[in-house]
Amino acid sequence: MSRISRRFKQLEARHQTALIPFITAGDPNPEVTVPLMHALVAAGASLLELGVPFSDPMADGPVIQRANERALKHNISLRDVIGMVHRFREQDQDTPVVLMGYLNPIEALSYQKFAQLAGAAGVDGVITVDIPPEEAGEYLAELRAQQLDPIFLLAPTSDERRIKLICDAASGFVYYVSVKGTTGAASLAIGEVASKVFEIRKATKLPVGVGFGIKDPESAQAVAQVADAVIVGSVLVNQIEALAAQPEAIAPALASSISRMRSAMDLI
Amino acid sequence: MATTSQSDFTNQPDAQGHFGRYGGLFVAETLMGPLQELRDAYARYIKDETFLAELDADLRDYVGRPSSLYFASQLSRRCGGARIYLKREDLNHTGAHKINNTIGQALLAKRMGKRRIIAETGAGQHGVATATVAARLGLECVVYMGSVDMARQQANVYRMRMLGAKVVAVESGSKTLKDALNEAMRDWVTHVDNTFYIIGTVAGPHPYPAMVRDFQKVIGREARTQILQQAGKLPDALVACVGGGSNAIGLFHPFLNDTSVAIYGVEAAGEGLESGRHAAPLCAGRPGVLHGNRTYLMQDENGQIIETHSISAGLDYPGVGPEHAWLKESGRANYVAVTDQQALDAFHELTRREGIIPALESSHALAYAIELARGMGSDQIVLVNLSGRGDKDMHTVAALDGIQV
């Protein structure tokens, strides 16, 4: 069983919903990332989602675009990000780590090389924003050969046929993008999210994570009532941006946000 | 996989939008549904007689088609080689080939019930062509433009605003065309229900490369008929500039199976391919995935897209249409590059010899055509796509002479 599946089983046994913070690797500088990952776990993160910087993050809103630009000022490459996961694993063997990024840096390395390096470093899953299952045959084979879970996004515009197609290609969990828009978009409508998650559950037994538009403990709590995982990104990356000049303050600030969300989610 | 023994070069892409191993559909899930909707609508209307009749009437009466094919006798004499013919897309309404495509897509948007149009633009020509058709059809129009490009092309920004478009400055990344495209995609993802995204070139996710090509093929169809009428034979070579590559594919496509016709796409070598400051992905880049398709890209060893350079904003793009990548690989077309300086020389040459001021983009094609013609016989023909007029470039050229206009 993969580290991701094991973690969801543990959470289920404790009747807890997973909380997955997103940060961009190397933002605002490369030294911050690994200690920050440990701090997020200590504060209650169940899995970690690590953004791989890309020059053209088409699916991201302004907050995460700027995080990509800050990281790229340090020339953070996909190999560097994998190296960070390797260092994280020296102290943490249990918390799953999922990379999120765009296809071109992976193609530049080659699918096979990427999967081998990521698997060896202790990466557990990969969200590749701009490759739908229709184009992913060869890529999926390489990921699976290294026991990496391909995690796909589902959207409000995904119809029944696409939900089935995507759930069949995915493993680990599926990620429902709760609003039409980019990361950091407007607040989600919980009623609509609930009915779409219900539809997704008919197509798969995989855990369903929900992200985009979760901004505070209240929205995290609301989503926790319908989803298996709450994914939160832009609100954390905003804090990183505000504290970029005092990087030592970043980990305590984000830990505090995560721990407040965790507490709110555990009240249900 | 394509090979040089291929007999039909016009049968691309496949049903999933692949031109050989290029093209395809690489977008976030939110856009997969809307792109399917677009594919369905396009497949339906491109065979719909009423739609095609309306398109033809607009191309004739509003754009001014057919554009003429002009024998540049003075330029040809100066070269002392092949006869050079110019396909005069510069005479179209709004001054370039861009409107052939925006008319087609806007008519499609109207039929799909989308009342809001968005577009990206680099030099502003596609933005102006989009704002123009939006004004005529009474559609809301938002154009994304890099803030660096807005500063370079203030007259076109003003033109778009006069036409009623909202021009949004893009401040992310390199603040140029590729970032404008990213921002337009973000807008589309957010407003998919009521919005039609008019992409200006033969890039983007399927069906855009095929759809934009089909709307631009009118260039090559007319040119083929015209050259047969005027010269009694097919040309020996076609030359067109390639940024994203829409004017080039429009000219090339109807000639692809005429294998006696050599085909040359001309990229922007900027300050020289060896300088690294250029916009020539087919000549000096390598394949990757950007903006929804797999194609040749300007990228570093880590797969990050790198900044491009060209004197002409319309060629200043790090990717290229996937059909060009396929035509390169299949060997059917040749891709070459000319520098800023060579393009400027050709710009002045045509202006002085023929009294035609070409766009800096088209000047790249001219520069190569002049070289090519010199090495050919006087019984041979080089047909160049003069894709746009140079009015928009007056201040760029004047600035090089130390004059502010």
XYZ file of C-alpha atoms in Angstrom:
673
model
C 0.000 0.000 0.000
C 1.323 3.453 -0.912
C 2.184 6.010 1.742
C -0.795 8.089 0.546
C -3.305 5.227 0.875
C -1.863 4.302 4.277
C -2.281 7.874 5.494
C -5.908 8.060 4.344
C -6.643 4.734 6.097
C -5.145 6.046 9.343
C -7.204 9.224 9.093
C -10.351 7.265 8.369
C -9.774 5.138 11.450
C -9.518 8.330 13.502
C -12.555 9.861 11.739
C -10.414 12.745 10.592
C -10.326 14.623 7.286
C -6.909 15.141 5.731
C -5.478 18.647 5.705
C -3.044 19.288 2.822
C -1.100 22.541 2.761
C 0.496 23.703 -0.485
C 3.718 25.661 -0.671
C 5.963 26.431 -3.638
C 9.400 24.848 -3.289
C 12.116 27.462 -2.917
C 9.742 30.306 -2.007
C 10.974 32.794 -0.882
C 14.352 31.054 -0.794
C 15.555 27.424 -0.932
C 16.630 27.249 2.742
C 13.093 27.864 4.003
C 11.375 24.897 2.358
C 12.438 21.731 4.218
C 12.154 23.180 7.758
C 8.785 24.644 6.728
C 7.583 21.205 5.608
C 8.450 19.768 9.036
C 6.730 22.687 10.787
C 3.552 22.133 8.764
C 3.508 18.442 9.723
C 4.010 19.309 13.392
C 1.068 21.741 13.166
C -1.307 19.100 11.822
C -0.737 18.680 8.084
C -1.670 15.158 6.949
C 0.030 15.275 3.549
C 2.171 17.939 1.904
C 1.798 19.406 -1.541
C 4.982 20.921 -2.927
C 4.773 23.214 -5.951
C 7.451 22.829 -8.633
C 8.274 26.316 -9.962
C 7.533 26.973 -13.634
C 7.999 30.063 -15.763
C 4.453 29.898 -17.164
C 2.017 28.688 -14.476
C -1.143 29.039 -16.565
C -3.548 27.548 -14.027
C -2.377 29.699 -11.132
C -3.653 33.037 -9.910
C -1.415 36.019 -9.096
C -0.427 34.851 -5.591
C 1.098 31.547 -6.708
C 2.467 33.103 -9.908
C 4.541 35.436 -7.757
C 5.666 32.490 -5.598
C 6.916 30.791 -8.783
C 8.786 33.940 -9.749
C 10.404 34.234 -6.291
C 11.552 30.613 -6.441
C 12.843 30.936 -10.007
C 15.004 33.897 -8.946
C 16.989 31.181 -7.121
C 16.935 28.974 -10.249
C 15.058 26.227 -8.434
C 14.850 23.270 -10.830
C 12.794 20.104 -10.707
C 15.940 18.248 -9.567
C 16.317 20.757 -6.714
C 12.724 20.148 -5.620
C 13.262 16.398 -5.616
C 16.399 17.019 -3.547
C 14.295 18.868 -0.969
C 11.966 15.888 -0.647
C 15.020 13.669 -0.197
C 16.193 15.853 2.712
C 12.686 15.955 4.207
C 12.623 12.133 4.183
C 15.757 11.984 6.336
C 13.549 12.923 9.291
C 10.031 12.045 8.184
C 9.230 8.627 6.711
C 5.467 8.816 7.183
C 4.027 12.019 5.770
C 3.162 11.677 2.084
C 4.562 14.317 -0.253
C 2.871 15.190 -3.519
C 4.532 17.330 -6.180
C 2.345 19.741 -8.129
C 3.533 21.358 -11.313
C 3.455 21.627 -15.075
C 4.552 19.139 -17.700
C 7.416 20.914 -19.460
C 10.054 20.677 -16.692
C 9.188 16.960 -16.424
C 9.539 16.487 -20.193
C 12.862 18.328 -20.113
C 14.147 15.745 -17.627
C 12.308 12.868 -19.411
C 9.390 10.969 -17.899
C 11.552 8.008 -16.968
C 14.345 9.962 -15.297
C 11.840 12.095 -13.393
C 9.933 9.082 -12.106
C 13.134 7.313 -11.059
C 14.554 10.335 -9.224
C 11.250 11.230 -7.574
C 10.553 7.657 -6.517
C 14.034 7.224 -5.063
C 13.773 10.510 -3.129
C 10.518 9.503 -1.449
C 7.978 11.471 -3.480
C 4.578 9.736 -3.264
C 2.363 11.356 -5.858
C 2.406 13.839 -8.699
C -0.204 16.355 -9.816
C 0.644 17.499 -13.329
C -1.753 20.315 -14.088
C -1.569 20.346 -17.869
C -1.659 16.697 -18.906
C -5.097 15.112 -19.197
C -5.370 11.282 -19.119
C -5.855 11.278 -22.910
C -2.226 12.402 -23.380
C -0.749 10.618 -20.385
C -0.332 6.961 -21.416
C 3.447 6.816 -21.506
C 3.791 9.192 -18.548
C 1.459 7.130 -16.348
C 3.399 3.968 -17.130
C 6.636 5.574 -15.918
C 5.008 6.938 -12.746
C 3.450 3.572 -11.913
C 6.737 1.759 -12.540
C 8.121 3.753 -9.587
C 4.992 3.376 -7.414
C 4.178 7.073 -7.789
C 0.484 7.950 -7.560
C -0.776 10.063 -10.485
C -3.246 12.492 -8.947
C -5.604 14.143 -11.389
C -7.706 17.263 -11.107
C -11.467 17.234 -11.565
C -13.355 20.457 -12.294
C -16.911 21.802 -12.174
C -16.860 21.421 -15.975
C -16.023 17.680 -15.835
C -19.015 15.668 -17.002
C -19.861 12.113 -15.996
C -17.763 10.613 -18.787
C -14.676 12.618 -17.839
C -15.113 11.932 -14.131
C -15.039 8.215 -14.910
C -12.050 8.541 -17.263
C -10.052 10.533 -14.717
C -10.917 8.401 -11.706
C -9.866 5.302 -13.635
C -6.464 6.855 -14.438
C -5.829 8.195 -10.923
C -4.514 6.599 -7.769
C -3.830 7.929 -4.256
C -6.671 10.439 -4.307
C -8.493 12.698 -6.750
C -8.420 16.463 -6.446
C -11.638 18.377 -7.068
C -11.021 21.971 -8.126
C -14.011 23.592 -6.463
C -14.348 26.708 -8.602
C -13.981 27.663 -12.243
C -10.849 29.738 -12.123
C -7.235 29.833 -11.092
C -5.699 29.141 -7.689
C -6.639 31.773 -5.124
C -9.975 32.388 -6.865
C -13.239 33.451 -5.283
C -14.762 31.549 -2.374
C -16.376 28.239 -3.152
C -20.093 27.501 -2.884
C -20.315 24.592 -0.454
C -23.660 23.301 -1.774
C -22.355 22.919 -5.304
C -19.154 21.322 -4.030
C -21.117 18.788 -1.988
C -23.227 17.667 -4.939
C -20.201 17.352 -7.260
C -18.254 15.375 -4.631
C -21.270 13.086 -4.335
C -21.153 12.563 -8.108
C -17.405 11.814 -7.981
C -17.861 9.275 -5.180
C -20.196 7.300 -7.442
C -17.291 6.869 -9.883
C -14.482 5.970 -7.492
C -13.508 4.593 -4.118
C -10.464 6.871 -4.023
C -10.458 9.639 -1.400
C -11.699 12.974 -2.761
C -9.737 16.115 -1.922
C -11.154 19.586 -2.461
C -9.084 22.679 -3.138
C -9.276 26.247 -4.561
C -11.142 28.916 -2.602
C -10.479 27.634 0.941
C -9.327 30.686 2.839
C -9.862 30.251 6.584
C -10.790 27.796 9.389
C -14.510 28.248 8.609
C -14.258 27.282 4.933
C -11.865 24.442 5.837
C -14.434 23.149 8.313
C -17.249 23.400 5.792
C -15.322 21.484 3.145
C -14.189 18.871 5.697
C -17.822 17.862 6.075
C -18.080 16.755 2.456
C -14.510 15.845 1.410
C -11.768 13.424 2.480
C -9.094 16.085 2.198
C -8.977 19.863 2.431
C -6.273 21.449 0.278
C -5.169 24.961 1.096
C -2.617 26.973 -0.871
C -2.923 30.624 -1.804
C -3.761 31.814 1.715
C -0.495 30.259 2.969
C 1.532 31.535 0.024
C 0.143 35.016 0.753
C 1.593 34.774 4.256
C 4.953 33.700 2.825
C 4.934 36.697 0.524
C 4.164 39.088 3.386
C 7.037 37.616 5.422
C 9.544 37.231 2.579
C 11.862 39.778 4.185
C 11.881 37.919 7.519
C 12.012 34.241 6.499
C 12.486 33.006 10.092
C 8.913 34.135 10.808
C 7.387 32.069 7.974
C 7.276 28.625 9.588
C 5.651 29.811 12.867
C 3.064 31.883 10.959
C 2.043 29.050 8.605
C 2.080 26.518 11.442
C -0.359 28.706 13.323
C -2.705 28.922 10.289
C -2.612 25.160 9.775
C -3.179 24.394 13.415
C -6.240 26.682 13.529
C -7.675 24.980 10.432
C -6.913 21.543 11.908
C -8.742 22.453 15.127
C -11.765 23.768 13.250
C -11.907 20.630 11.107
C -11.631 18.375 14.166
C -14.718 19.971 15.729
C -17.008 18.235 13.262
C 5.404 9.064 -37.299
C 5.768 11.195 -40.375
C 8.416 10.458 -42.990
C 9.529 12.095 -46.197
C 7.795 9.361 -48.173
C 4.437 10.712 -47.000
C 2.172 11.415 -49.958
C -0.589 13.517 -48.362
C 0.695 16.374 -46.237
C -2.742 17.895 -45.715
C -4.309 15.135 -43.622
C -3.141 16.434 -40.232
C -4.065 16.589 -37.406
C -5.597 13.334 -36.145
C -8.867 13.361 -34.191
C -7.024 14.263 -30.983
C -5.228 17.189 -32.605
C -1.840 15.561 -33.168
C 0.396 16.629 -36.039
C 2.715 13.637 -35.927
C 4.014 13.744 -32.364
C 3.262 17.474 -31.993
C 0.112 19.368 -31.053
C -2.449 17.632 -28.869
C -4.393 18.848 -25.892
C -2.392 19.837 -22.801
C -4.585 21.977 -20.567
C -5.996 21.942 -17.054
C -9.135 19.860 -16.586
C -11.448 22.894 -16.325
C -10.845 23.656 -20.010
C -11.323 20.123 -21.336
C -15.124 20.454 -21.429
C -15.160 23.894 -23.079
C -12.609 22.729 -25.668
C -14.822 19.769 -26.510
C -17.728 22.187 -26.937
C -15.564 24.300 -29.260
C -14.472 21.248 -31.286
C -18.069 20.175 -31.741
C -19.243 23.635 -32.773
C -16.322 24.099 -35.141
C -16.814 20.695 -36.775
C -20.475 21.535 -37.298
C -20.177 25.077 -38.669
C -17.166 24.526 -40.907
C -19.507 22.363 -42.992
C -22.540 24.635 -42.588
C -23.370 26.423 -45.829
C -24.983 29.432 -44.178
C -21.957 29.916 -41.925
C -19.527 29.607 -44.824
C -21.559 31.981 -46.983
C -21.547 34.602 -44.217
C -17.793 34.138 -43.755
C -17.141 34.486 -47.488
C -19.278 37.616 -47.737
C -17.436 39.196 -44.803
C -14.042 38.315 -46.246
C -15.064 39.900 -49.557
C -16.934 43.012 -48.454
C -15.446 43.792 -45.042
C -11.857 42.548 -45.313
C -11.483 43.300 -49.029
C -10.567 39.832 -50.304
C -9.217 38.477 -52.473
C -5.990 40.302 -51.663
C -3.915 40.887 -54.761
C -0.888 38.937 -55.905
C 1.655 41.476 -57.071
C 4.695 40.902 -59.267
C 7.448 42.988 -57.661
C 9.281 43.765 -60.892
C 11.631 46.416 -59.511
C 12.679 44.310 -56.564
C 13.087 41.284 -58.837
C 15.280 43.270 -61.242
C 17.494 44.415 -58.371
C 17.958 40.844 -57.226
C 18.772 39.640 -60.723
C 17.381 36.202 -60.149
C 13.944 34.683 -59.743
C 10.748 36.671 -60.182
C 9.367 37.734 -56.778
C 5.607 37.850 -56.257
C 4.007 39.330 -53.146
C 0.739 38.107 -51.660
C -0.663 41.394 -50.423
C -2.190 40.575 -47.027
C -1.043 44.062 -46.031
C -3.992 45.410 -48.025
C -6.571 43.711 -45.808
C -8.780 45.742 -43.484
C -6.736 46.426 -40.304
C -3.513 45.925 -42.245
C -2.576 42.291 -41.827
C -3.682 38.684 -42.295
C -4.913 38.498 -38.678
C -8.468 39.503 -39.540
C -9.056 36.390 -41.706
C -9.024 34.407 -38.483
C -10.756 36.809 -36.096
C -13.739 37.103 -38.454
C -14.078 33.319 -38.561
C -13.774 32.804 -34.817
C -16.068 35.726 -33.967
C -18.795 34.350 -36.246
C -18.363 31.021 -34.472
C -18.570 32.705 -31.055
C -21.832 34.345 -32.054
C -23.317 31.032 -33.116
C -22.200 29.436 -29.858
C -24.031 32.168 -27.944
C -20.862 33.588 -26.356
C -21.242 37.322 -25.884
C -17.798 37.999 -24.454
C -14.585 37.772 -26.502
C -11.065 37.638 -25.103
C -7.741 37.663 -26.925
C -4.011 37.919 -26.334
C -1.826 40.187 -28.386
C 1.880 40.905 -28.839
C 2.400 43.675 -31.382
C -1.285 44.507 -31.133
C -2.284 43.397 -34.647
C -4.326 40.441 -33.463
C -5.767 42.580 -30.659
C -6.847 45.233 -33.152
C -8.290 42.609 -35.511
C -10.234 41.096 -32.601
C -11.458 44.444 -31.263
C -12.546 45.311 -34.806
C -14.779 42.289 -35.299
C -16.085 42.543 -31.732
C -17.144 46.134 -32.419
C -18.919 45.093 -35.572
C -20.726 42.162 -33.965
C -21.535 44.042 -30.762
C -19.563 41.686 -28.515
C -17.797 42.615 -25.291
C -14.025 42.433 -25.866
C -11.087 42.129 -23.465
C -7.523 42.030 -24.820
C -4.544 40.917 -22.726
C -1.228 42.519 -23.587
C 2.137 42.428 -21.829
C 2.999 45.782 -20.266
C 6.343 45.775 -22.107
C 4.502 45.356 -25.415
C 1.980 48.065 -24.480
C 4.847 50.520 -24.077
C 6.290 49.441 -27.466
C 2.949 49.610 -29.293
C 1.024 52.530 -27.830
C -0.784 53.373 -31.053
C -2.332 49.908 -31.252
C -3.373 50.115 -27.580
C -5.161 53.350 -28.362
C -6.717 51.801 -31.477
C -8.133 48.868 -29.515
C -9.570 51.179 -26.853
C -11.169 53.364 -29.528
C -12.820 50.232 -30.905
C -14.364 49.649 -27.492
C -12.069 46.901 -26.204
C -10.745 46.801 -22.690
C -6.949 46.373 -22.844
C -5.528 44.717 -19.729
C -1.826 45.160 -18.959
C -0.124 41.872 -18.044
C 2.603 42.325 -15.443
C 3.606 38.692 -14.876
C 6.675 36.860 -16.214
C 8.435 38.632 -19.063
C 5.386 40.917 -19.579
C 5.196 40.019 -23.290
C 3.119 37.859 -25.639
C 3.569 34.508 -23.875
C 2.443 36.045 -20.580
C -0.534 37.677 -22.301
C -1.496 34.201 -23.545
C -1.185 32.785 -20.003
C -3.408 35.566 -18.693
C -6.032 35.072 -21.413
C -6.123 31.345 -20.539
C -6.660 32.281 -16.872
C -9.508 34.575 -17.836
C -11.042 31.838 -19.973
C -10.839 29.273 -17.162
C -12.654 31.753 -14.905
C -15.380 32.801 -17.385
C -15.834 29.683 -19.525
C -19.624 29.903 -19.504
C -20.014 33.135 -21.478
C -16.575 33.668 -23.013
C -14.973 32.746 -26.344
C -11.176 32.892 -26.505
C -9.973 34.017 -29.953
C -6.375 32.779 -30.194
C -4.435 34.710 -32.821
C -2.066 32.079 -34.088
C -1.862 28.381 -34.970
C -0.821 27.451 -31.425
C -2.815 26.592 -28.310
C -4.711 23.379 -27.541
C -6.631 21.405 -30.174
C -8.697 22.533 -32.108
C -7.034 25.980 -32.298
C -4.024 25.064 -34.496
C -6.286 23.393 -37.062
C -9.098 25.945 -36.795
C -6.881 29.023 -37.154
C -5.098 27.343 -40.071
C -8.396 26.628 -41.786
C -9.445 30.281 -41.463
C -6.043 31.404 -42.830
C -5.916 28.912 -45.719
C -7.754 31.469 -47.834
C -4.325 33.108 -48.349
C -2.808 30.071 -50.042
C -5.976 29.135 -51.948
C -6.124 32.571 -53.537
C -2.376 32.704 -54.147
C -2.384 29.342 -55.901
C -5.167 30.382 -58.265
C -3.608 33.809 -58.851
C -0.113 32.554 -59.672
C -1.510 29.988 -62.107
C -3.472 32.786 -63.803
C -0.626 35.306 -63.854
C 2.392 33.093 -64.500
C 0.788 29.977 -65.884
C 2.609 27.751 -63.425
C 3.166 27.052 -59.768
C 5.886 28.956 -57.913
C 9.243 27.311 -57.278
C 9.344 28.503 -53.697
C 7.073 29.938 -51.009
C 8.443 32.156 -48.252
C 6.645 33.392 -45.129
C 7.694 34.601 -41.689
C 6.994 32.386 -38.698
C 6.290 33.618 -35.171
C 3.397 31.451 -34.084
C 3.078 30.748 -37.791
C -0.486 31.574 -38.850
C 0.278 33.576 -42.000
C 2.830 30.945 -43.013
C 0.556 27.953 -42.575
C -2.225 29.862 -44.339
C 0.006 30.294 -47.398
C 1.712 26.895 -47.251
C -1.181 24.542 -46.651
C -2.868 24.627 -50.080
C 0.563 23.949 -51.664
C 1.698 21.121 -49.363
C 0.941 18.385 -51.872
C 2.546 20.319 -54.738
C 5.892 18.780 -53.966
C 7.688 20.707 -56.730
C 7.142 23.826 -54.607
C 9.897 24.405 -52.021
C 8.639 25.868 -48.760
C 10.582 28.187 -46.442
C 9.431 29.452 -43.035
C 11.538 32.306 -41.715
C 12.044 32.745 -37.990
C 13.455 35.749 -36.169
C 17.181 35.344 -35.496
C 17.157 38.602 -33.508
C 20.744 39.547 -32.765
C 21.908 36.225 -34.259
C 21.215 32.582 -33.392
C 24.658 32.304 -31.756
C 23.859 35.288 -29.460
C 21.017 33.417 -27.785
C 18.943 36.595 -28.189
C 16.449 35.456 -30.802
C 12.975 33.977 -31.309
C 13.739 30.932 -33.451
C 12.483 27.782 -31.685
C 12.424 25.659 -34.860
C 16.000 26.592 -35.748
C 17.512 26.655 -32.274
C 15.007 25.298 -29.713
C 13.784 21.844 -28.768
C 10.412 20.145 -28.291
C 8.367 20.629 -25.138
C 4.855 21.481 -23.942
C 3.512 25.023 -23.569
C 0.179 26.756 -24.069
C -1.748 23.573 -24.624
C 0.360 21.807 -27.246
C 3.628 19.981 -27.834
C 5.966 21.868 -30.139
C 9.431 23.398 -30.464
C 10.150 25.857 -27.661
C 12.773 28.274 -26.487
C 13.634 26.782 -23.112
C 16.538 26.299 -20.755
C 17.951 22.918 -19.667
C 15.403 22.760 -16.809
C 12.395 23.228 -19.058
C 11.773 26.852 -18.080
C 10.620 29.019 -20.980
C 13.200 31.683 -21.778
C 12.767 35.225 -22.973
C 12.851 35.821 -26.672
C 14.140 38.730 -28.666
C 13.124 40.143 -32.016
C 12.850 43.628 -33.454
C 9.320 42.659 -34.471
C 6.933 42.147 -31.577
C 4.801 39.825 -33.705
C 7.597 37.245 -33.925
C 8.599 37.613 -30.269
C 7.141 34.289 -29.088
C 8.994 31.281 -27.574
C 6.835 28.630 -29.259
C 5.543 27.881 -32.738
C 2.472 26.199 -34.172
C 2.690 22.393 -33.906
C 1.983 21.873 -37.610
C 5.225 23.719 -38.378
C 7.074 21.395 -35.991
C 5.595 18.487 -37.917
C 6.373 19.982 -41.336
C 9.967 20.467 -40.198
C 10.222 16.885 -38.991
C 8.556 15.476 -42.110
C 11.011 17.424 -44.262
C 8.233 19.047 -46.307
C 9.138 22.580 -45.200
C 12.481 24.213 -44.403
C 12.890 26.607 -41.509
C 15.538 29.281 -41.557
C 16.164 32.487 -39.597
C 17.140 36.062 -40.439
C 18.456 38.719 -38.075
C 16.945 42.042 -37.035
C 19.443 43.816 -39.295
C 18.669 41.652 -42.349
C 14.951 42.255 -41.819
C 15.517 46.019 -41.529
C 17.531 46.043 -44.737
C 14.709 44.231 -46.539
C 12.188 46.650 -44.996
C 14.015 49.607 -46.563
C 14.637 47.774 -49.832
C 10.958 47.070 -50.490
C 9.941 50.548 -49.377
C 12.362 52.216 -51.782
C 12.028 49.854 -54.755
C 8.317 49.159 -54.768
C 6.728 51.897 -52.668
C 5.351 49.291 -50.281
C 6.143 49.637 -46.572
C 6.072 46.120 -45.100
C 5.574 45.077 -41.476
C 8.830 44.167 -39.722
C 7.468 40.612 -39.371
C 6.947 40.300 -43.136
C 10.360 41.904 -43.702
C 11.917 38.722 -42.327
C 10.264 36.730 -45.122
C 11.357 39.326 -47.685
C 14.962 39.238 -46.506
C 15.155 35.504 -47.034
C 13.229 35.643 -50.327
C 15.687 38.211 -51.718
C 18.618 35.930 -50.845
C 16.865 32.929 -52.296
C 15.856 34.711 -55.529
C 19.442 35.815 -56.150
C 20.548 32.207 -56.487
C 17.718 31.227 -58.837
C 17.057 31.632 -62.546
C 14.901 34.357 -64.133
C 12.390 31.723 -65.234
C 11.778 30.782 -61.617
C 9.261 32.210 -59.156
C 9.451 33.013 -55.454
C 6.107 33.813 -53.818
C 6.328 35.768 -50.558
C 3.552 36.349 -48.066
C 3.532 40.059 -47.310
C 1.556 39.380 -44.167
C 1.155 42.942 -42.929
C 1.884 46.591 -43.531
C 4.525 48.576 -41.723
C 2.544 51.568 -40.442
C 2.634 50.151 -36.907
C 6.436 49.933 -37.096
C 7.141 53.552 -38.041
C 8.231 54.541 -34.549
C 10.483 51.445 -34.165
C 12.282 52.100 -37.435
C 12.413 55.862 -36.848
C 13.889 55.333 -33.382
C 16.756 53.360 -34.945
C 17.479 56.441 -37.073
C 17.350 58.601 -33.947
C 14.019 60.140 -34.885
C 10.955 60.236 -32.682
C 7.587 60.099 -34.469
